[in-house]
PDB file of C-alpha atoms in Angstrom:
ATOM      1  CA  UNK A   1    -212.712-129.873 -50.044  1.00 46.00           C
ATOM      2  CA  UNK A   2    -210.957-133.452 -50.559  1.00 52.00           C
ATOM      3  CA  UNK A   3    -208.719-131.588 -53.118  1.00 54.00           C
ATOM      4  CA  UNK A   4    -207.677-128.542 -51.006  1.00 50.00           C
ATOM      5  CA  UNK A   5    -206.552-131.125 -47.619  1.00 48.00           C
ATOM      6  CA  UNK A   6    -204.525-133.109 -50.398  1.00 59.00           C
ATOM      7  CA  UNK A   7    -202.829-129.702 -51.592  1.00 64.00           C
ATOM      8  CA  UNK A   8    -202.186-128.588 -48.118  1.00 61.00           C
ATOM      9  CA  UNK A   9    -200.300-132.579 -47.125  1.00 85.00           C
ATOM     10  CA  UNK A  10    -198.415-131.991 -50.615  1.00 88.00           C
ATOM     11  CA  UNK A  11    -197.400-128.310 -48.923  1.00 90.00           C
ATOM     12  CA  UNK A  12    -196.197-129.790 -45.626  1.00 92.00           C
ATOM     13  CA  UNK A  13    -194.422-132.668 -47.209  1.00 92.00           C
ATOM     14  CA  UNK A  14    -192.635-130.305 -49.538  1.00 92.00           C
ATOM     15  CA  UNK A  15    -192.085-128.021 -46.319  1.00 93.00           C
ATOM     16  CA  UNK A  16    -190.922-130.609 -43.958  1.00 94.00           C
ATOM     17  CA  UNK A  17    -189.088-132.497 -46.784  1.00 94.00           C
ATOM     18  CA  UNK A  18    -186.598-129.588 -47.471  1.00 94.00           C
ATOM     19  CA  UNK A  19    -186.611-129.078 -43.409  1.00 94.00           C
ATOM     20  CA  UNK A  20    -185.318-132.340 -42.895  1.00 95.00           C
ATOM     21  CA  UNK A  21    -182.617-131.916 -45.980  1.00 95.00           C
ATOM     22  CA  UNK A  22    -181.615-128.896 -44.398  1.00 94.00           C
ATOM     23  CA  UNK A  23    -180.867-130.791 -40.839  1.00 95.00           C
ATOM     24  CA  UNK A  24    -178.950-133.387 -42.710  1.00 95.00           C
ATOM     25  CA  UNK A  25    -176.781-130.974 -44.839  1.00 94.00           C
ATOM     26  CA  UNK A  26    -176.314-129.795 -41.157  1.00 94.00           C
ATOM     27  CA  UNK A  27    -175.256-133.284 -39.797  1.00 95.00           C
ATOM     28  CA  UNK A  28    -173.047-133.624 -42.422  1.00 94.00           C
ATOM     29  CA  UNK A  29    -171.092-130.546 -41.900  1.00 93.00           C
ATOM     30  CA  UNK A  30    -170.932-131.113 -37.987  1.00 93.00           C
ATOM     31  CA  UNK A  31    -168.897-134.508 -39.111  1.00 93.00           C
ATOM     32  CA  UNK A  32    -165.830-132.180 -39.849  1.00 90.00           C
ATOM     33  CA  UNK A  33    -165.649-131.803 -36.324  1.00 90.00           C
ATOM     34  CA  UNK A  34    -164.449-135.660 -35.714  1.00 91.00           C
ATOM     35  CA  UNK A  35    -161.253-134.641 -37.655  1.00 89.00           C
ATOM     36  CA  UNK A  36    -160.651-131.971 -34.886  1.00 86.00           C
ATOM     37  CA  UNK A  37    -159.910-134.616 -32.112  1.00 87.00           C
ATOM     38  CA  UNK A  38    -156.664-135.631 -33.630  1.00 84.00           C
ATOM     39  CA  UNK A  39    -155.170-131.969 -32.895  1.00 81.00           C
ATOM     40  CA  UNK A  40    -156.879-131.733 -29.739  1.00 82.00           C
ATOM     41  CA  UNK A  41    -155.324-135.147 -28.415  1.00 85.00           C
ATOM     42  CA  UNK A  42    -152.878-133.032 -25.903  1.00 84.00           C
ATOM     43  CA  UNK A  43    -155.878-132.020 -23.722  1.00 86.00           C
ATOM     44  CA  UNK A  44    -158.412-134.850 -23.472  1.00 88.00           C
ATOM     45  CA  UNK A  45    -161.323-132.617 -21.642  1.00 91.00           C
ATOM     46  CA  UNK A  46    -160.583-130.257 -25.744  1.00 89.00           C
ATOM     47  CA  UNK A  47    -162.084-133.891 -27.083  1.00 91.00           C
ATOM     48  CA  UNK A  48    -165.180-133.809 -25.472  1.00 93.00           C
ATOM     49  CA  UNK A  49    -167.282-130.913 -27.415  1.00 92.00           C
ATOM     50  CA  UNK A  50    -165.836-132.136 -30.759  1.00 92.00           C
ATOM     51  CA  UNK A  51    -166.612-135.498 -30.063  1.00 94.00           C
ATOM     52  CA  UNK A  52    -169.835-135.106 -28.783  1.00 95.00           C
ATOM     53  CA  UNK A  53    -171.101-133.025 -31.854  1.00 95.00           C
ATOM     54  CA  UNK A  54    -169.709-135.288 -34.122  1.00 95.00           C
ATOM     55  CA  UNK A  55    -171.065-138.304 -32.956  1.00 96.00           C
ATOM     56  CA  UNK A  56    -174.794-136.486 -32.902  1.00 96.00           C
ATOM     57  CA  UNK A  57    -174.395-135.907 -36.413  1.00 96.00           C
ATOM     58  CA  UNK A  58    -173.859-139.161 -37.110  1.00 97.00           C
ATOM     59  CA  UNK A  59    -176.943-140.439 -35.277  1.00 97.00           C
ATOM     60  CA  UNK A  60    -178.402-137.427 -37.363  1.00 97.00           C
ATOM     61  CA  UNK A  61    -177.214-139.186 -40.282  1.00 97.00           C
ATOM     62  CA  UNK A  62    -178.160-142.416 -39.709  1.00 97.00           C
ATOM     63  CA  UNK A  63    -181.495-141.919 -38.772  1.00 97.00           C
ATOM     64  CA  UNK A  64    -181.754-139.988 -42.034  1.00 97.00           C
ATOM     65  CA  UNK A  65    -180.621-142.746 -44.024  1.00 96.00           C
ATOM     66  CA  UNK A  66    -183.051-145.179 -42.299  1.00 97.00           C
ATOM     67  CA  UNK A  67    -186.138-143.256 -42.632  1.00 96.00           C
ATOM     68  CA  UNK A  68    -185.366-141.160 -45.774  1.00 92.00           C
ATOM     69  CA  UNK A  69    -188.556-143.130 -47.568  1.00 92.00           C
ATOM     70  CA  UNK A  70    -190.764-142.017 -44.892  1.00 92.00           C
ATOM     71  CA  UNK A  71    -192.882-139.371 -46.301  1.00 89.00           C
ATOM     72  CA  UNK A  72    -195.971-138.848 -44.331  1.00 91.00           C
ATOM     73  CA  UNK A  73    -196.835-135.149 -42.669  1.00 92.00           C
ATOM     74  CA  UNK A  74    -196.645-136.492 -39.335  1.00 92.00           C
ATOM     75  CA  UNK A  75    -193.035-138.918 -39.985  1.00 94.00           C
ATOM     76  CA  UNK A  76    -191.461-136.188 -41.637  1.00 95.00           C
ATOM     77  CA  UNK A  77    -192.376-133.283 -38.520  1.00 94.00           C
ATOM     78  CA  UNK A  78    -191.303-135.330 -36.052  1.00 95.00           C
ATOM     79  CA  UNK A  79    -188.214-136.184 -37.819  1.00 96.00           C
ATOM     80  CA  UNK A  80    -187.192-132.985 -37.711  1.00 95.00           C
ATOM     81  CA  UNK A  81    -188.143-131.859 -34.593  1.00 95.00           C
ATOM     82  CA  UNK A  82    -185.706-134.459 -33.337  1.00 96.00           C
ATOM     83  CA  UNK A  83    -182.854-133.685 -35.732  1.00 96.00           C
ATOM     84  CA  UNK A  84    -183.876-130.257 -34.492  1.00 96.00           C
ATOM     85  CA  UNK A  85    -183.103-131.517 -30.740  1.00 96.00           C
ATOM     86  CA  UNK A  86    -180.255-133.632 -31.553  1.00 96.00           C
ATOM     87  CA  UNK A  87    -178.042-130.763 -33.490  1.00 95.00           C
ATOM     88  CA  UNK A  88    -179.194-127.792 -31.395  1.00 95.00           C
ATOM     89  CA  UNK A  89    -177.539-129.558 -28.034  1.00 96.00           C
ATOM     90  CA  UNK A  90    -174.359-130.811 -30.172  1.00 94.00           C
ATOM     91  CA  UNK A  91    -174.151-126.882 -30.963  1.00 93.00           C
ATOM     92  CA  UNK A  92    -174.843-125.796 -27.623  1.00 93.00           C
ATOM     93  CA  UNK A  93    -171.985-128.122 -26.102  1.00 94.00           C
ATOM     94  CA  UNK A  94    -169.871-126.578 -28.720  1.00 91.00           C
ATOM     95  CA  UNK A  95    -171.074-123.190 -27.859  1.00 91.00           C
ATOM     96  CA  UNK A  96    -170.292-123.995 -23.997  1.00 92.00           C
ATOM     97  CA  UNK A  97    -166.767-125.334 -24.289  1.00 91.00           C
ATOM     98  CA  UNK A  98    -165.737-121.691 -25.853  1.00 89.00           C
ATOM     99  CA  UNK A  99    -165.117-121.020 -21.898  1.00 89.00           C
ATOM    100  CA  UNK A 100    -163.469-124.351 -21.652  1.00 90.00           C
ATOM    101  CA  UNK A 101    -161.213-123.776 -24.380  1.00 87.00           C
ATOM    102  CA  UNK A 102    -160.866-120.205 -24.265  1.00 89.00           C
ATOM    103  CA  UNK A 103    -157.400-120.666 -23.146  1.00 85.00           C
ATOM    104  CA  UNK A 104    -155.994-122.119 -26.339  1.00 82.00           C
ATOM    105  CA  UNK A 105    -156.743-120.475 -29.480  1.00 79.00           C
ATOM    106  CA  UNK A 106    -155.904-123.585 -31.507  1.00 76.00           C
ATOM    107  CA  UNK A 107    -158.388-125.386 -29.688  1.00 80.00           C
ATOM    108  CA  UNK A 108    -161.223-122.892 -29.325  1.00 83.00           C
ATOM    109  CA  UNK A 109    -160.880-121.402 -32.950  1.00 81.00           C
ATOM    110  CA  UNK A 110    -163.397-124.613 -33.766  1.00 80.00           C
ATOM    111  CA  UNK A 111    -165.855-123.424 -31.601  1.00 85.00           C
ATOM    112  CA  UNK A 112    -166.890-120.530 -32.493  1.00 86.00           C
ATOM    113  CA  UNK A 113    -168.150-121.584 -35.929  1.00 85.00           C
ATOM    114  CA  UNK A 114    -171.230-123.035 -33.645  1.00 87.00           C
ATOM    115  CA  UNK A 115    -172.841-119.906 -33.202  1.00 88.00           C
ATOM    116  CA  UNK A 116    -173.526-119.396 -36.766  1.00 90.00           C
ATOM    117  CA  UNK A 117    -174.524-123.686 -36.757  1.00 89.00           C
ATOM    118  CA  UNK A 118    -176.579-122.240 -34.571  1.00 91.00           C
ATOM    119  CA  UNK A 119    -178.337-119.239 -36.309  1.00 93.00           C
ATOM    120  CA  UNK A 120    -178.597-121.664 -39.472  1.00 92.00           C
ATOM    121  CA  UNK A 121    -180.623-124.712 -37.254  1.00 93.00           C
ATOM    122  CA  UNK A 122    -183.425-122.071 -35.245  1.00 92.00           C
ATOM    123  CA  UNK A 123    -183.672-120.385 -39.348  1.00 92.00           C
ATOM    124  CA  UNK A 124    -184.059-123.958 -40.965  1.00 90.00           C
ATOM    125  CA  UNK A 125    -186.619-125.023 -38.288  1.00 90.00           C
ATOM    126  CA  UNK A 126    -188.418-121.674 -37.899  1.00 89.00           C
ATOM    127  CA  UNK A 127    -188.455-120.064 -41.376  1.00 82.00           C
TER     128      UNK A 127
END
């Protein structure tokens, strides 16, 4: 009985451990939108969606770094449910300023790469 609960914790640690990696390999990636803002400095409401994803993947990132040696079931869930949170609105801004942008194609070109961000964070969380 004692044996089986410990097998099942070693289960969700491994499952919410590679969860969590998956959500930082995320945050990392949304980064790469902070370089964006330098060729979107002509129209200052193009900074916003870059900026604000960026910026979340840093928290992402940080929080990450901070609590990467937590590794009990219930540390490690709700660690991801809130990189979860954090990346899927940074992603939905991203997906919302496609209207915004849609008049430039330099500046919306960006945005589209959030749907599949998008596709990635609901399989990562839900798979």
């Amino acid at each position: 009985m004692i044996q089986a609960a410990v097998q099942e914790d070693s289960s969700q640690v491994r499952r919410y451990s590679g969860m969590r990696r998956g959500f930082g390999l995320a945050a990392g990636a949304t980064l790469a939108f902070l370089l964006v803002i330098a060729a979107e400095m002509d129209h200052p409401l193009f900074l916003v969606d870059d900026t604000v994803a960026g910026i979340l993947g840093a928290i992402v990132l940080v929080i990450y770094f901070v609590k990467r040696k937590e590794i009990s079931v219930s540390a490690l869930k709700s660690q991801s449910n809130l990189f979860f949170g954090l990346l899927l609105v940074a992603y939905v801004v991203k997906l919302v300023w496609i209207g915004i942008e849609m008049g430039d194609p330099d500046a919306v070109g960006d945005d589209y790469s959030s749907i599949v961000f998008i596709i990635v964070l609901i399989a990562n969380r839900f798979l």
